[in-house]
């Protein structure tokens, strides 16, 4: 599959290494897949970030299956997709 080829190609690569102390890339399968599921996983952690400038920035429109309230919970504000963004 494309995912297996990607992992085989990049895992252990030193391409992004800037100093000799940098570790090789670690490519592994995610246990959580999808925007809504990832937002749900991180909502409590993101809410602890007091400075809104330091919260994650989500680009583009929320996919139709995503629960926008979860996205808004992580952002700490109403979700406003960028104009011209595609999902």
CSV table of N, CA, C and O in Angstrom, one decimal:
chain,number,residue,atom,x,y,z
A,1,UNK,N,0.8,-1.2,0.0
A,1,UNK,CA,0.0,0.0,0.0
A,1,UNK,C,0.9,1.3,0.0
A,1,UNK,O,2.1,1.2,0.3
A,2,UNK,N,0.3,2.4,-0.3
A,2,UNK,CA,1.0,3.6,-0.3
A,2,UNK,C,1.6,4.0,1.1
A,2,UNK,O,2.7,4.5,1.2
A,3,UNK,N,0.8,3.7,2.1
A,3,UNK,CA,1.2,4.0,3.5
A,3,UNK,C,2.4,3.2,3.9
A,3,UNK,O,3.4,3.7,4.5
A,4,UNK,N,2.4,1.9,3.5
A,4,UNK,CA,3.6,1.0,3.8
A,4,UNK,C,4.8,1.5,3.1
A,4,UNK,O,5.9,1.5,3.6
A,5,UNK,N,4.7,1.8,1.8
A,5,UNK,CA,5.8,2.3,1.0
A,5,UNK,C,6.3,3.6,1.6
A,5,UNK,O,7.6,3.8,1.7
A,6,UNK,N,5.4,4.5,2.0
A,6,UNK,CA,5.9,5.8,2.6
A,6,UNK,C,6.7,5.5,3.9
A,6,UNK,O,7.8,6.0,4.1
A,7,UNK,N,6.2,4.6,4.8
A,7,UNK,CA,6.8,4.3,6.0
A,7,UNK,C,8.2,3.7,5.8
A,7,UNK,O,9.2,4.0,6.4
A,8,UNK,N,8.2,2.7,4.8
A,8,UNK,CA,9.5,2.0,4.5
A,8,UNK,C,10.5,3.0,4.0
A,8,UNK,O,11.7,2.9,4.2
A,9,UNK,N,10.1,4.0,3.2
A,9,UNK,CA,11.0,5.0,2.6
A,9,UNK,C,11.5,6.0,3.6
A,9,UNK,O,12.7,6.3,3.6
A,10,UNK,N,10.7,6.5,4.5
A,10,UNK,CA,11.1,7.6,5.4
A,10,UNK,C,11.5,7.1,6.8
A,10,UNK,O,12.2,7.9,7.4
A,11,UNK,N,11.0,6.0,7.3
A,11,UNK,CA,11.4,5.6,8.7
A,11,UNK,C,12.9,5.4,8.8
A,11,UNK,O,13.5,4.8,8.0
A,12,UNK,N,13.4,6.1,9.8
A,12,UNK,CA,14.9,6.0,10.1
A,12,UNK,C,15.7,7.0,9.2
A,12,UNK,O,16.9,7.0,9.4
A,13,UNK,N,15.0,7.7,8.4
A,13,UNK,CA,15.7,8.7,7.5
A,13,UNK,C,16.4,9.8,8.3
A,13,UNK,O,15.9,10.2,9.3
A,14,UNK,N,17.5,10.3,7.8
A,14,UNK,CA,18.2,11.4,8.4
A,14,UNK,C,18.1,12.7,7.6
A,14,UNK,O,18.8,13.6,7.8
A,15,UNK,N,17.1,12.7,6.7
A,15,UNK,CA,17.0,13.8,5.7
A,15,UNK,C,16.8,15.2,6.4
A,15,UNK,O,17.2,16.2,5.9
A,16,UNK,N,16.1,15.2,7.5
A,16,UNK,CA,15.7,16.4,8.2
A,16,UNK,C,16.7,16.7,9.3
A,16,UNK,O,16.5,17.6,10.1
A,17,UNK,N,17.8,16.0,9.4
A,17,UNK,CA,18.8,16.1,10.5
A,17,UNK,C,19.6,17.4,10.3
A,17,UNK,O,20.1,17.7,9.2
A,18,UNK,N,19.6,18.2,11.3
A,18,UNK,CA,20.4,19.5,11.3
A,18,UNK,C,21.7,19.4,12.1
A,18,UNK,O,22.6,20.1,11.7
A,19,UNK,N,21.7,18.6,13.1
A,19,UNK,CA,22.9,18.4,13.9
A,19,UNK,C,23.1,16.9,14.1
A,19,UNK,O,22.2,16.1,14.0
A,20,UNK,N,24.3,16.5,14.4
A,20,UNK,CA,24.6,15.1,14.6
A,20,UNK,C,23.8,14.5,15.8
A,20,UNK,O,23.5,13.3,15.9
A,21,UNK,N,23.3,15.3,16.7
A,21,UNK,CA,22.5,14.9,17.9
A,21,UNK,C,21.1,14.6,17.5
A,21,UNK,O,20.3,13.9,18.3
A,22,UNK,N,20.6,15.1,16.4
A,22,UNK,CA,19.2,14.9,16.0
A,22,UNK,C,18.9,13.4,15.7
A,22,UNK,O,19.7,12.7,15.1
A,23,UNK,N,17.8,12.9,16.1
A,23,UNK,CA,17.4,11.5,15.9
A,23,UNK,C,16.8,11.3,14.6
A,23,UNK,O,16.2,12.3,14.0
A,24,UNK,N,16.9,10.1,14.0
A,24,UNK,CA,16.2,9.8,12.8
A,24,UNK,C,14.7,9.9,12.9
A,24,UNK,O,14.1,9.9,13.9
A,25,UNK,N,14.1,10.1,11.7
A,25,UNK,CA,12.6,10.1,11.7
A,25,UNK,C,12.0,8.8,12.2
A,25,UNK,O,12.5,7.8,11.9
A,26,UNK,N,10.9,9.0,12.9
A,26,UNK,CA,10.1,7.8,13.3
A,26,UNK,C,8.8,7.8,12.7
A,26,UNK,O,7.9,8.6,13.1
A,27,UNK,N,8.6,7.0,11.7
A,27,UNK,CA,7.3,6.9,11.0
A,27,UNK,C,6.5,5.7,11.5
A,27,UNK,O,7.0,4.6,11.4
A,28,UNK,N,5.3,6.0,12.1
A,28,UNK,CA,4.6,4.8,12.6
A,28,UNK,C,3.1,5.2,12.4
A,28,UNK,O,2.7,6.3,12.2
A,29,UNK,N,2.3,4.1,12.5
A,29,UNK,CA,0.8,4.3,12.3
A,29,UNK,C,0.2,5.0,13.5
A,29,UNK,O,0.6,4.8,14.7
A,30,UNK,N,-0.7,5.9,13.2
A,30,UNK,CA,-1.4,6.6,14.3
A,30,UNK,C,-2.5,5.7,14.9
A,30,UNK,O,-3.1,4.9,14.2
A,31,UNK,N,-2.7,5.9,16.2
A,31,UNK,CA,-3.8,5.1,16.8
A,31,UNK,C,-5.1,5.8,16.7
A,31,UNK,O,-6.2,5.2,16.8
A,32,UNK,N,-5.1,7.1,16.4
A,32,UNK,CA,-6.3,7.9,16.2
A,32,UNK,C,-6.3,8.5,14.8
A,32,UNK,O,-5.3,9.1,14.4
A,33,UNK,N,-7.4,8.3,14.0
A,33,UNK,CA,-7.4,8.8,12.7
A,33,UNK,C,-8.6,9.8,12.5
A,33,UNK,O,-9.7,9.6,13.1
A,34,UNK,N,-8.4,10.8,11.8
A,34,UNK,CA,-9.4,11.8,11.4
A,34,UNK,C,-9.4,13.0,12.3
A,34,UNK,O,-8.9,13.0,13.5
A,35,UNK,N,-9.9,14.1,11.7
A,35,UNK,CA,-9.9,15.4,12.4
A,35,UNK,C,-10.7,15.4,13.7
A,35,UNK,O,-10.2,15.8,14.8
A,36,UNK,N,-12.0,15.0,13.6
A,36,UNK,CA,-12.8,15.0,14.8
A,36,UNK,C,-12.3,14.1,15.9
A,36,UNK,O,-12.3,14.6,17.1
A,37,UNK,N,-11.8,13.0,15.6
A,37,UNK,CA,-11.3,12.1,16.6
A,37,UNK,C,-10.0,12.7,17.3
A,37,UNK,O,-9.8,12.6,18.5
A,38,UNK,N,-9.1,13.3,16.5
A,38,UNK,CA,-7.9,13.9,17.0
A,38,UNK,C,-8.3,15.1,17.9
A,38,UNK,O,-7.7,15.3,18.9
A,39,UNK,N,-9.3,15.9,17.4
A,39,UNK,CA,-9.7,17.1,18.2
A,39,UNK,C,-10.3,16.6,19.5
A,39,UNK,O,-10.0,17.2,20.5
A,40,UNK,N,-11.1,15.6,19.5
A,40,UNK,CA,-11.7,15.1,20.7
A,40,UNK,C,-10.6,14.6,21.7
A,40,UNK,O,-10.6,14.8,22.9
A,41,UNK,N,-9.6,14.0,21.2
A,41,UNK,CA,-8.5,13.5,22.0
A,41,UNK,C,-7.7,14.6,22.7
A,41,UNK,O,-7.3,14.5,23.9
A,42,UNK,N,-7.5,15.7,22.0
A,42,UNK,CA,-6.7,16.8,22.5
A,42,UNK,C,-7.5,17.9,23.1
A,42,UNK,O,-6.9,18.9,23.6
A,43,UNK,N,-8.8,17.9,23.1
A,43,UNK,CA,-9.6,19.1,23.6
A,43,UNK,C,-9.2,19.5,25.0
A,43,UNK,O,-9.1,20.7,25.3
A,44,UNK,N,-9.1,18.6,25.9
A,44,UNK,CA,-8.8,18.9,27.3
A,44,UNK,C,-7.4,19.5,27.4
A,44,UNK,O,-7.2,20.5,28.2
A,45,UNK,N,-6.5,19.0,26.7
A,45,UNK,CA,-5.1,19.5,26.8
A,45,UNK,C,-5.0,20.9,26.2
A,45,UNK,O,-4.3,21.7,26.8
A,46,UNK,N,-5.7,21.1,25.1
A,46,UNK,CA,-5.6,22.4,24.5
A,46,UNK,C,-6.3,23.5,25.3
A,46,UNK,O,-5.8,24.6,25.3
A,47,UNK,N,-7.3,23.1,26.0
A,47,UNK,CA,-8.0,24.1,26.9
A,47,UNK,C,-7.1,24.6,28.0
A,47,UNK,O,-7.3,25.7,28.5
A,48,UNK,N,-6.1,23.9,28.4
A,48,UNK,CA,-5.2,24.3,29.4
A,48,UNK,C,-4.2,25.4,28.9
A,48,UNK,O,-3.6,26.1,29.7
A,49,UNK,N,-4.1,25.6,27.6
A,49,UNK,CA,-3.3,26.6,27.1
A,49,UNK,C,-4.0,28.0,27.2
A,49,UNK,O,-5.0,28.2,26.6
A,50,UNK,N,-3.5,28.8,28.1
A,50,UNK,CA,-4.2,30.1,28.4
A,50,UNK,C,-4.1,31.1,27.3
A,50,UNK,O,-5.0,31.8,27.1
A,51,UNK,N,-2.9,31.2,26.7
A,51,UNK,CA,-2.7,32.2,25.7
A,51,UNK,C,-3.3,31.7,24.4
A,51,UNK,O,-2.8,30.7,23.8
A,52,UNK,N,-4.4,32.3,23.9
A,52,UNK,CA,-5.0,31.8,22.6
A,52,UNK,C,-4.0,31.9,21.4
A,52,UNK,O,-4.2,31.1,20.5
A,53,UNK,N,-3.0,32.7,21.5
A,53,UNK,CA,-2.0,32.8,20.4
A,53,UNK,C,-1.2,31.5,20.3
A,53,UNK,O,-0.5,31.2,19.3
A,54,UNK,N,-1.2,30.7,21.4
A,54,UNK,CA,-0.3,29.5,21.4
A,54,UNK,C,-1.1,28.2,21.2
A,54,UNK,O,-0.6,27.1,21.2
A,55,UNK,N,-2.4,28.4,21.0
A,55,UNK,CA,-3.3,27.2,20.7
A,55,UNK,C,-3.1,26.8,19.2
A,55,UNK,O,-2.7,27.6,18.4
A,56,UNK,N,-3.3,25.5,18.9
A,56,UNK,CA,-3.1,25.0,17.5
A,56,UNK,C,-4.0,25.8,16.5
A,56,UNK,O,-5.1,26.3,16.9
A,57,UNK,N,-3.5,26.0,15.4
A,57,UNK,CA,-4.2,26.7,14.3
A,57,UNK,C,-4.6,25.6,13.3
A,57,UNK,O,-3.9,24.8,12.8
A,58,UNK,N,-5.9,25.6,13.0
A,58,UNK,CA,-6.5,24.7,12.1
A,58,UNK,C,-6.9,25.4,10.8
A,58,UNK,O,-7.7,26.3,10.8
A,59,UNK,N,-6.2,24.9,9.7
A,59,UNK,CA,-6.4,25.5,8.4
A,59,UNK,C,-7.5,24.8,7.7
A,59,UNK,O,-7.6,23.6,7.7
A,60,UNK,N,-8.4,25.5,7.0
A,60,UNK,CA,-9.4,24.9,6.1
A,60,UNK,C,-10.7,24.7,6.8
A,60,UNK,O,-10.8,25.0,8.0
A,61,UNK,N,-11.6,24.2,6.0
A,61,UNK,CA,-13.0,24.0,6.6
A,61,UNK,C,-13.0,22.7,7.3
A,61,UNK,O,-12.3,21.7,7.0
A,62,UNK,N,-13.9,22.6,8.3
A,62,UNK,CA,-14.1,21.3,9.0
A,62,UNK,C,-14.8,20.4,8.1
A,62,UNK,O,-15.7,20.7,7.4
A,63,UNK,N,-14.4,19.1,8.0
A,63,UNK,CA,-15.0,18.1,7.2
A,63,UNK,C,-16.5,18.0,7.7
A,63,UNK,O,-16.8,18.2,8.8
A,64,UNK,N,-17.4,17.6,6.8
A,64,UNK,CA,-18.8,17.5,7.1
A,64,UNK,C,-19.1,16.5,8.3
A,64,UNK,O,-19.9,16.7,9.1
A,65,UNK,N,-18.3,15.5,8.4
A,65,UNK,CA,-18.5,14.5,9.5
A,65,UNK,C,-17.9,15.0,10.8
A,65,UNK,O,-18.2,14.4,11.9
A,66,UNK,N,-17.2,16.1,10.9
A,66,UNK,CA,-16.6,16.5,12.1
A,66,UNK,C,-17.6,17.3,13.0
A,66,UNK,O,-18.5,17.9,12.5
A,67,UNK,N,-17.5,17.1,14.3
A,67,UNK,CA,-18.3,17.8,15.2
A,67,UNK,C,-17.7,19.1,15.4
A,67,UNK,O,-16.7,19.2,16.1
A,68,UNK,N,-18.3,20.2,14.9
A,68,UNK,CA,-17.7,21.5,15.0
A,68,UNK,C,-17.6,22.0,16.4
A,68,UNK,O,-16.6,22.7,16.7
A,69,UNK,N,-18.4,21.5,17.3
A,69,UNK,CA,-18.3,21.9,18.7
A,69,UNK,C,-17.0,21.4,19.3
A,69,UNK,O,-16.4,22.1,20.2
A,70,UNK,N,-16.5,20.3,18.9
A,70,UNK,CA,-15.2,19.8,19.4
A,70,UNK,C,-14.1,20.7,18.8
A,70,UNK,O,-13.2,21.1,19.6
A,71,UNK,N,-14.2,21.0,17.6
A,71,UNK,CA,-13.2,21.9,17.0
A,71,UNK,C,-13.2,23.3,17.7
A,71,UNK,O,-12.1,23.8,18.1
A,72,UNK,N,-14.4,23.8,18.0
A,72,UNK,CA,-14.5,25.1,18.7
A,72,UNK,C,-14.0,25.0,20.1
A,72,UNK,O,-13.4,25.9,20.6
A,73,UNK,N,-14.2,23.8,20.7
A,73,UNK,CA,-13.7,23.6,22.1
A,73,UNK,C,-12.2,23.7,22.1
A,73,UNK,O,-11.6,24.3,23.0
A,74,UNK,N,-11.5,23.1,21.1
A,74,UNK,CA,-10.1,23.1,21.1
A,74,UNK,C,-9.6,24.5,20.7
A,74,UNK,O,-8.5,25.0,21.3
A,75,UNK,N,-10.3,25.2,19.9
A,75,UNK,CA,-9.8,26.6,19.5
A,75,UNK,C,-10.1,27.6,20.6
A,75,UNK,O,-9.4,28.6,20.7
A,76,UNK,N,-11.1,27.3,21.4
A,76,UNK,CA,-11.5,28.3,22.4
A,76,UNK,C,-12.3,29.5,21.9
A,76,UNK,O,-12.4,30.5,22.5
A,77,UNK,N,-12.8,29.3,20.7
A,77,UNK,CA,-13.6,30.3,20.0
A,77,UNK,C,-14.4,29.7,18.9
A,77,UNK,O,-14.3,28.5,18.6
A,78,UNK,N,-15.3,30.5,18.3
A,78,UNK,CA,-16.1,29.9,17.2
A,78,UNK,C,-15.2,29.6,16.0
A,78,UNK,O,-14.2,30.3,15.7
A,79,UNK,N,-15.6,28.5,15.3
A,79,UNK,CA,-14.8,28.0,14.2
A,79,UNK,C,-15.1,28.9,13.0
A,79,UNK,O,-16.3,29.0,12.6
A,80,UNK,N,-14.2,29.5,12.3
A,80,UNK,CA,-14.4,30.3,11.1
A,80,UNK,C,-13.4,29.8,10.0
A,80,UNK,O,-12.2,30.1,10.1
A,81,UNK,N,-13.9,29.0,9.1
A,81,UNK,CA,-12.9,28.5,8.0
A,81,UNK,C,-12.4,29.7,7.2
A,81,UNK,O,-13.1,30.7,7.0
A,82,UNK,N,-11.2,29.6,6.7
A,82,UNK,CA,-10.6,30.6,5.8
A,82,UNK,C,-11.4,30.6,4.5
A,82,UNK,O,-11.7,29.6,4.0
A,83,UNK,N,-11.6,31.8,4.0
A,83,UNK,CA,-12.2,31.9,2.7
A,83,UNK,C,-11.3,31.3,1.6
A,83,UNK,O,-10.1,31.4,1.6
A,84,UNK,N,-12.0,30.5,0.7
A,84,UNK,CA,-11.2,29.9,-0.4
A,84,UNK,C,-10.6,28.6,0.0
A,84,UNK,O,-10.0,27.9,-0.8
A,85,UNK,N,-10.7,28.2,1.3
A,85,UNK,CA,-10.1,26.9,1.7
A,85,UNK,C,-11.0,25.8,1.3
A,85,UNK,O,-12.2,25.9,1.2
A,86,UNK,N,-10.4,24.7,1.0
A,86,UNK,CA,-11.1,23.5,0.5
A,86,UNK,C,-11.0,22.4,1.6
A,86,UNK,O,-9.9,22.4,2.3
A,87,UNK,N,-11.9,21.5,1.7
A,87,UNK,CA,-11.9,20.5,2.7
A,87,UNK,C,-11.3,19.2,2.1
A,87,UNK,O,-11.2,19.1,0.9
